[in-house]
Short mmCIF file of C-alpha atoms in Angstrom, two decimals:
data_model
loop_
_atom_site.label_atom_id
_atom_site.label_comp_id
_atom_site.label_asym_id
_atom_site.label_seq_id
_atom_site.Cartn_x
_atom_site.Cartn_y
_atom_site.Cartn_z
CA UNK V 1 121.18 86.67 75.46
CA UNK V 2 118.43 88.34 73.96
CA UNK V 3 119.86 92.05 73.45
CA UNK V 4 123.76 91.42 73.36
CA UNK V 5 124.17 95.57 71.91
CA UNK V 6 122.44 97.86 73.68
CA UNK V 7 124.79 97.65 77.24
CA UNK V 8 127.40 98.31 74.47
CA UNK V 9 126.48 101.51 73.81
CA UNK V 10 126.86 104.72 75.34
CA UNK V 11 123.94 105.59 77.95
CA UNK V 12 122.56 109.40 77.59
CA UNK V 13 119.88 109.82 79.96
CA UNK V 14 120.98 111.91 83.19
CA UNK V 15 121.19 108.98 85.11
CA UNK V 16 122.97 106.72 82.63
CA UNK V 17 125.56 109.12 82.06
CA UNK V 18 126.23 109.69 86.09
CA UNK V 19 126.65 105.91 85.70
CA UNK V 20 128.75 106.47 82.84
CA UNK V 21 131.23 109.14 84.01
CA UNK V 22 131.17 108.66 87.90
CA UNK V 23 130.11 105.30 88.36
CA UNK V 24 126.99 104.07 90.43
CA UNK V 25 128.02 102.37 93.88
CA UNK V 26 125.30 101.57 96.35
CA UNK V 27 122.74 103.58 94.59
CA UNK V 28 125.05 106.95 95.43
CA UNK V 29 127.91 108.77 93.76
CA UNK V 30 130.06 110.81 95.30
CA UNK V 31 131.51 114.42 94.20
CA UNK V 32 135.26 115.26 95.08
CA UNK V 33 137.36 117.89 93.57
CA UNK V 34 135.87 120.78 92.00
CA UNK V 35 132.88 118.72 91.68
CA UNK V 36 132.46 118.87 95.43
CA UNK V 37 132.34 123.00 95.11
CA UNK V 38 128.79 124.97 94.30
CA UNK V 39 127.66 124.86 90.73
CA UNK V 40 128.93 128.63 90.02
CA UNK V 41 132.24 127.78 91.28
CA UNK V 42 132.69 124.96 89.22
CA UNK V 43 130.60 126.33 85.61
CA UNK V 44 127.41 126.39 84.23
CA UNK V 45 125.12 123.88 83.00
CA UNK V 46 123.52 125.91 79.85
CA UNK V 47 123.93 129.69 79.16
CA UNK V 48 121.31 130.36 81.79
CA UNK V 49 121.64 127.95 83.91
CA UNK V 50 120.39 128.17 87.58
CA UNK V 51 120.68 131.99 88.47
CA UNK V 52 122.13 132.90 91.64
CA UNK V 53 119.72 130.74 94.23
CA UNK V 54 120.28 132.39 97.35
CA UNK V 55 118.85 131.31 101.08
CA UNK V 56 116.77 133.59 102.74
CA UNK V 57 119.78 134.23 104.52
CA UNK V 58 120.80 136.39 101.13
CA UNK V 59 123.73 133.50 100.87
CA UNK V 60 124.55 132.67 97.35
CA UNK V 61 124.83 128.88 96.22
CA UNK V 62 128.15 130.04 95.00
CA UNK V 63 129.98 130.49 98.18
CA UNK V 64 133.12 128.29 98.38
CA UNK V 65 132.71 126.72 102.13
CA UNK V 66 133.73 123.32 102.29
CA UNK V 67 135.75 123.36 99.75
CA UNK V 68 137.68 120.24 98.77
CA UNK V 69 135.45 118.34 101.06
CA UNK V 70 133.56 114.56 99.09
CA UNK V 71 129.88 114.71 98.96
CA UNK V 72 128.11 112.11 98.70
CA UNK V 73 124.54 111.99 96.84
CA UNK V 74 121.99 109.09 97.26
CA UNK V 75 120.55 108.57 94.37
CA UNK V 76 116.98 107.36 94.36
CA UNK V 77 113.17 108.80 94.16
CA UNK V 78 113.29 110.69 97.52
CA UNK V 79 115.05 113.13 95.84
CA UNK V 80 111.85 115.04 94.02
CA UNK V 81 114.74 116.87 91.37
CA UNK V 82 116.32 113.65 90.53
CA UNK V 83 112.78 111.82 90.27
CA UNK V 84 111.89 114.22 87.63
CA UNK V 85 114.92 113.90 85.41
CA UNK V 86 116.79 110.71 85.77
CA UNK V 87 115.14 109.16 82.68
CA UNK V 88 115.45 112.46 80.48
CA UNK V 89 117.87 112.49 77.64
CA UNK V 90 120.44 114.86 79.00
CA UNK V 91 120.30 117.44 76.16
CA UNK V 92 117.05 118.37 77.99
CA UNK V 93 118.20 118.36 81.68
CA UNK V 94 120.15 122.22 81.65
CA UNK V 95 117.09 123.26 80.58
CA UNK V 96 114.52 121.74 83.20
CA UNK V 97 117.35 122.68 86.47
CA UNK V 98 117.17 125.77 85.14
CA UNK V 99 113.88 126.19 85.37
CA UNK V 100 113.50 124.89 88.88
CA UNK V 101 116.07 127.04 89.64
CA UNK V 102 114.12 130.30 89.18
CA UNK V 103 110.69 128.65 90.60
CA UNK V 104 112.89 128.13 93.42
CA UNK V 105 114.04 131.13 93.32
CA UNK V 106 110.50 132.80 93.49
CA UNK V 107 109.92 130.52 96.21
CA UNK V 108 112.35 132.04 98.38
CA UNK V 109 111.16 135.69 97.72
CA UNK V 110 107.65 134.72 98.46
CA UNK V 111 109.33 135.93 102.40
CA UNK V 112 109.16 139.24 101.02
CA UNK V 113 105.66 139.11 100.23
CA UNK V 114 104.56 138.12 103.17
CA UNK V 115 102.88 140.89 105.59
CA UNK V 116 100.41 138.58 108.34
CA UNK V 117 101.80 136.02 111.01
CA UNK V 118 100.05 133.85 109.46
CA UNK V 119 101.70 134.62 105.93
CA UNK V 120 104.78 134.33 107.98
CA UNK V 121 104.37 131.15 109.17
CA UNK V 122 103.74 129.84 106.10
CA UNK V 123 106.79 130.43 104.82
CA UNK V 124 108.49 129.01 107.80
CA UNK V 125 106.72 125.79 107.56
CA UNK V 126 107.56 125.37 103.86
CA UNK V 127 111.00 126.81 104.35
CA UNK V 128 113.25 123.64 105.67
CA UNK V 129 111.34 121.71 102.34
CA UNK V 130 112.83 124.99 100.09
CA UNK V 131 116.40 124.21 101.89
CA UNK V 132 116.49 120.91 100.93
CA UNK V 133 115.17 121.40 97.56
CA UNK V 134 118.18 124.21 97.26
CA UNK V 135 120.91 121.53 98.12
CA UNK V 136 119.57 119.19 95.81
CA UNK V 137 119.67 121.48 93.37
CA UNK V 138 123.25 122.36 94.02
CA UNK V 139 124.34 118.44 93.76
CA UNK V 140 122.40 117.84 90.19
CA UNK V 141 123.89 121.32 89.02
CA UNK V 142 127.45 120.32 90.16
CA UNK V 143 126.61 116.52 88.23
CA UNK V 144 125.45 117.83 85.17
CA UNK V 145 128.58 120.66 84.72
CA UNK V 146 130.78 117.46 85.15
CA UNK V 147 129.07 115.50 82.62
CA UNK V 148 128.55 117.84 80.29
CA UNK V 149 132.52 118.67 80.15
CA UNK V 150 132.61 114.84 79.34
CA UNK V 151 129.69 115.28 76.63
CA UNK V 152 131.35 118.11 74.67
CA UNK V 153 134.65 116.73 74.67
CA UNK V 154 135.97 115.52 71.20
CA UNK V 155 136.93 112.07 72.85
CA UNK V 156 133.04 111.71 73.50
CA UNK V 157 131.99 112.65 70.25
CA UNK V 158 134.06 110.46 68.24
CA UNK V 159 132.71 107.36 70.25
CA UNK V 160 129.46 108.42 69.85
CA UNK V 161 129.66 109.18 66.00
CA UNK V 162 131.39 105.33 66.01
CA UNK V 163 128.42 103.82 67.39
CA UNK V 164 125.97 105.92 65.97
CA UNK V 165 127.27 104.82 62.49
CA UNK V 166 127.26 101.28 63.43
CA UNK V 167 123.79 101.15 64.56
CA UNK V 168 122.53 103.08 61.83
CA UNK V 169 124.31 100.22 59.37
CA UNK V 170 127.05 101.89 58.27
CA UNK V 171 130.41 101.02 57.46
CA UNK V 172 133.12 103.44 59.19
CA UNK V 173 134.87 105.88 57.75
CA UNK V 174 138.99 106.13 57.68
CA UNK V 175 139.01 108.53 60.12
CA UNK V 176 136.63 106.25 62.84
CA UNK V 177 138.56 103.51 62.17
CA UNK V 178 142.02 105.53 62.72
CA UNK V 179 140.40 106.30 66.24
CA UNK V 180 140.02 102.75 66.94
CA UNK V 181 143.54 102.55 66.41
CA UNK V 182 144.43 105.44 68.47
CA UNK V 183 142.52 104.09 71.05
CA UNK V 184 144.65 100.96 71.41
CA UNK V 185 147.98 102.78 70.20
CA UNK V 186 147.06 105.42 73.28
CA UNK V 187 145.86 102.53 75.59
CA UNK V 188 145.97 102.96 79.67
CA UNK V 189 146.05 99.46 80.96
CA UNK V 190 146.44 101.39 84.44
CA UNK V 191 142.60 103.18 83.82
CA UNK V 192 139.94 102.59 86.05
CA UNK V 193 136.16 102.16 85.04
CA UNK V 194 133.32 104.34 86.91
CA UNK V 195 132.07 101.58 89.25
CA UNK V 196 134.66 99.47 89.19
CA UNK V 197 137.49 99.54 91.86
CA UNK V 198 135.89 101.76 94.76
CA UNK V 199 134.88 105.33 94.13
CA UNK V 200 136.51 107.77 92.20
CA UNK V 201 138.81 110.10 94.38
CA UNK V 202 139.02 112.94 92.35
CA UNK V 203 137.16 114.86 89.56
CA UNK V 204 136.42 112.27 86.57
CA UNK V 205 138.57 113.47 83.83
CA UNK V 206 137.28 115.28 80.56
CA UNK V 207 138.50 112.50 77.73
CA UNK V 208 137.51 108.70 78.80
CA UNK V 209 140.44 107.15 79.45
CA UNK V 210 141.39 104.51 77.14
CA UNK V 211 140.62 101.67 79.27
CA UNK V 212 140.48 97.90 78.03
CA UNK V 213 136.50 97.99 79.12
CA UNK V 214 136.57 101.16 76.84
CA UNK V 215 138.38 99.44 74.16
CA UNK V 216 136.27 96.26 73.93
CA UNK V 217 133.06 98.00 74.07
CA UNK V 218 133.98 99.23 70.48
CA UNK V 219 135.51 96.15 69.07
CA UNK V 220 132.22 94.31 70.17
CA UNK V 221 129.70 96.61 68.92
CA UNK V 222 131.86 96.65 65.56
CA UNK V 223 131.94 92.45 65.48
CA UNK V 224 127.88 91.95 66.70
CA UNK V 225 126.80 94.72 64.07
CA UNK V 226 129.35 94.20 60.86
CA UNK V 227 128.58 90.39 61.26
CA UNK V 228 129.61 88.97 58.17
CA UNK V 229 131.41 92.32 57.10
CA UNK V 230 133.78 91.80 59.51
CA UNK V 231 137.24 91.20 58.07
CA UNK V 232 139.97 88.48 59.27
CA UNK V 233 142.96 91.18 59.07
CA UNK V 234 140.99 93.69 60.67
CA UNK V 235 139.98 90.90 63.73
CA UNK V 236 143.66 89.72 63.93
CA UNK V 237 145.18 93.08 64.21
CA UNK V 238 143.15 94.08 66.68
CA UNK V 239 143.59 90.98 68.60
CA UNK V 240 147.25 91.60 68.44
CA UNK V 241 147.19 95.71 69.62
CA UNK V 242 144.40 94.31 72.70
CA UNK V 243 147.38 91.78 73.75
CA UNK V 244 150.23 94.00 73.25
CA UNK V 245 148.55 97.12 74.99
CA UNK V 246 146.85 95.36 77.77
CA UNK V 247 148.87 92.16 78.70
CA UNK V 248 149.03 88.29 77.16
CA UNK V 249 146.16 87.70 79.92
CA UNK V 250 143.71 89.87 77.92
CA UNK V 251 143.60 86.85 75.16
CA UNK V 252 141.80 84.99 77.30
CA UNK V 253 139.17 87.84 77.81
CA UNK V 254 139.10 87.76 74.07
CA UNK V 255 138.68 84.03 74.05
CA UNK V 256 135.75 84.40 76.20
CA UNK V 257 133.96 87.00 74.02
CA UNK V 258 135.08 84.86 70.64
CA UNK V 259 133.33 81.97 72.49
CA UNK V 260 130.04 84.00 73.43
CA UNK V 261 129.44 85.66 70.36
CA UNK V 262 130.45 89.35 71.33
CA UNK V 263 133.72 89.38 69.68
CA UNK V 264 133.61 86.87 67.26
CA UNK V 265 136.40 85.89 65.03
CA UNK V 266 135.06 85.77 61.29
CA UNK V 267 137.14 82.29 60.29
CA UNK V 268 135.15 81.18 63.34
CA UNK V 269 131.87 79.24 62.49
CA UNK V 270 129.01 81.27 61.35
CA UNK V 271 126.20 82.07 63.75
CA UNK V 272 122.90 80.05 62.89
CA UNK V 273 119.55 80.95 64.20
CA UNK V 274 117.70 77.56 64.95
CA UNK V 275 114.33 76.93 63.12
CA UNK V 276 112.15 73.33 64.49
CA UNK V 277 112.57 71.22 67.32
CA UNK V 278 116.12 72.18 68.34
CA UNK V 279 115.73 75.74 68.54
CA UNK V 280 116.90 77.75 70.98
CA UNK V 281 114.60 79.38 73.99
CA UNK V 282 115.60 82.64 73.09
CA UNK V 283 115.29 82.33 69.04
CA UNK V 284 111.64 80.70 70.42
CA UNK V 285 110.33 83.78 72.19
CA UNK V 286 111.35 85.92 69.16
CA UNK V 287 109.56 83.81 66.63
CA UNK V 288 106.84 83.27 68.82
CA UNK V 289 106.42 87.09 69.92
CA UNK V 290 107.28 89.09 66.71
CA UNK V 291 106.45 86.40 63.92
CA UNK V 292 107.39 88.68 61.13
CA UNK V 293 110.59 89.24 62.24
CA UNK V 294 111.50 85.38 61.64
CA UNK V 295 114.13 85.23 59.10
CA UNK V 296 112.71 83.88 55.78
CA UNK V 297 116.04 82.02 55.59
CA UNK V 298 117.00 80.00 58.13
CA UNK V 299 120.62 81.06 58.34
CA UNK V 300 121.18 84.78 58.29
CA UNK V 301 123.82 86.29 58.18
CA UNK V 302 123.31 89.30 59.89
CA UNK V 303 120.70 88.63 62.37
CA UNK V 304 121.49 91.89 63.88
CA UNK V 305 121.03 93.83 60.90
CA UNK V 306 118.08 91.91 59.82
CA UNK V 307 116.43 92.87 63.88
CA UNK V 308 117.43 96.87 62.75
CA UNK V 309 114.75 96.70 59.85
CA UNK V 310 112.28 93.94 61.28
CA UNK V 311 111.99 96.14 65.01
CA UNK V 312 112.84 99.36 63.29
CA UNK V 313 115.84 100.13 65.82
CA UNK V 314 116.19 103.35 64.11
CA UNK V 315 114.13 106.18 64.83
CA UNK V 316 115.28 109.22 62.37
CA UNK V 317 112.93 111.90 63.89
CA UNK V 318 113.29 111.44 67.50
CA UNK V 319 111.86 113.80 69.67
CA UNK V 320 114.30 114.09 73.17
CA UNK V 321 112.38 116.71 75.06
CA UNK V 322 109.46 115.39 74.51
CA UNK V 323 109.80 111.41 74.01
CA UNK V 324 107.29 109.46 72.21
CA UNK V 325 109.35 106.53 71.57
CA UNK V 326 111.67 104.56 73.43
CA UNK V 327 114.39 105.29 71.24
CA UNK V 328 115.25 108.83 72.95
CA UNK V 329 117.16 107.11 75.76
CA UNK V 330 119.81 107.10 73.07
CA UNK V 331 118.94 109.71 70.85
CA UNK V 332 117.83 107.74 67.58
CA UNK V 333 118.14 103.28 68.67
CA UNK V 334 115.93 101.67 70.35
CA UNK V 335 116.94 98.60 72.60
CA UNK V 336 115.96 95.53 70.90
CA UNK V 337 114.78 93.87 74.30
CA UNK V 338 112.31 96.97 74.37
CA UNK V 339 111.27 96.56 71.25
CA UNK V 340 110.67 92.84 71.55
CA UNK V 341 108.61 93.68 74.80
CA UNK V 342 106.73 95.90 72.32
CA UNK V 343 105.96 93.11 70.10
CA UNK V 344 104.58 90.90 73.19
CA UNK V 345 102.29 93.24 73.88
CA UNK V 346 100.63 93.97 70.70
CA UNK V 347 100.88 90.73 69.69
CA UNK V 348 100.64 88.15 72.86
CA UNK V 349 99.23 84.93 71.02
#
């Protein structure tokens, strides 16, 4: 594999975290719960988010009909709201509903304006797009409230802090490293992951439960970007919590990710990136593509840290509202399999 990190970490564009908290099935997600209720029922996105929408019926997108009943929201471009910010970095998206909000809004009092028949049919004729736009508003509203409970949770941080540190090259502190251990000392070998194992029937929960796909997301991030760094006692110990807190059959899942590289024991034989003849297809197209970024030894011993320099991963001044760089989708790193597509274009000889 080219990019073995960046499905590691922690998506946080709109429509990676839907896919992160609720789980994408079938190109839809469903909301249950207090999810399922209109967005003023169930919070508010920012401080202003989307002011009270109402119909031209005068009903409020608050009111509480249907409560308790699943929706279920296809996610795709024929939604024109979801179009415009599934790739945004969510600290942008309150914002942006928010201001469709009160266009729609202004929309709906244009009825009030109106004086001909001909200003009154108009309206009509636009009014059954306005509806539509309102419910779609509603759903993304009643999305981003529940993923934004996940995003300010202290759970969320932490992870986020963990992997932030790691990408940036950084050892981690006592107190990440004590969450690593909470994590497996607080383990739920019962958890489900969003996606996996049918839909979720109720309202995802604030914290992220400590699932084993939770767990070894960390321990594999901490393995591909330590490298070297990576100590024996540290590897064993967690070896022995994963088997302890998730069942003997987890050490063959462990075997499997020792064997591909993603959780790799450190007394197990160094990684070698080929050079001539014998080398590898993928180790090819990155010599071939990015020629400076060819270790000047052949054997290195953190080809992952060497990539974060070489590619320049990270980005310290990244601009999320307004993207320049690829490394918004997660708010400072940019995926190595982007930045190699970078390299192939400025450079395709």
């Amino acid at each position: 594999a080219v990019d073995m990190v960046t499905p590691l970490l922690t998506q946080l564009t709109y429509e990676g975290l839907i896919s992160e908290v609720y789980g994408v099935i079938n190109g839809s997600v469903t909301l249950g719960g207090v999810a399922a209720l209109a967005p003023s029922t169930a919070g508010s996105v920012t401080a202003a988010s989307t002011p009270g929408v109402s119909g031209p019926g005068g009903s409020s997108s608050g009111d509480t009909q249907g409560a308790g009943k699943r929706r279920r929201i296809m996610l795709n471009d024929g939604d024109a709201i979801y179009r415009e910010i599934r790739s945004m970095n969510f600290a942008g998206v309150g914002a942006l509903l928010s201001k469709i909000s009160r266009q729609l809004q202004d929309n709906y009092e244009s009825r009030h304006r109106a004086k001909t028949v001909q200003e009154i049919r108009s309206f009509v004729g636009k009014l059954g797009g306005l509806q539509a736009e309102h419910q779609s508003l509603k759903s993304h509203v009643s999305l981003a409230e529940s993923i934004m409970r996940r995003t300010q949770s202290d759970d969320f941080n932490a992870i986020l802090e963990i992997e932030q540190s790691l990408v940036g090259g950084n050892d981690l502190t006592k107190e990440q490293l004590a969450y690593i251990e909470k994590m497996l000392a607080l383990a739920d070998p019962n958890a489900s992951v969003p996606g996996v194992g049918g839909e979720l029937r109720e309202q995802p929960p604030v914290s992220i439960p400590n699932s084993i796909h939770k767990v070894l997301r960390v321990l594999c991030l901490y393995s591909l970007w330590r490298g070297p760094n990576f100590k024996q006692k540290t590897y064993d110990a967690w070896y022995e919590d994963v088997v302890a807190a998730f069942g003997h059959h987890q050490a063959i899942t462990l075997d499997n990710l020792n064997r591909v590289g993603l959780l790799s024991s450190p007394s197990s034989t160094a990684q070698v990136i080929p050079s001539g003849p014998g080398e590898s297809r993928a180790s090819g197209l990155l010599n071939s593509v990015a020629p400076s970024t060819k270790p000047r030894n052949p054997v290195h011993a953190n080809s992952i840290g060497f990539l974060r320099k070489a590619l320049n991963l990270i980005v310290s001044d990244v601009r999320e509202s307004n993207p320049d760089d690829a490394s918004y989708v997660y708010s400072g790193y940019a995926p190595i399999s982007v930045r190699l597509v970078q390299c192939l274009v400025r450079d395709p000889a």
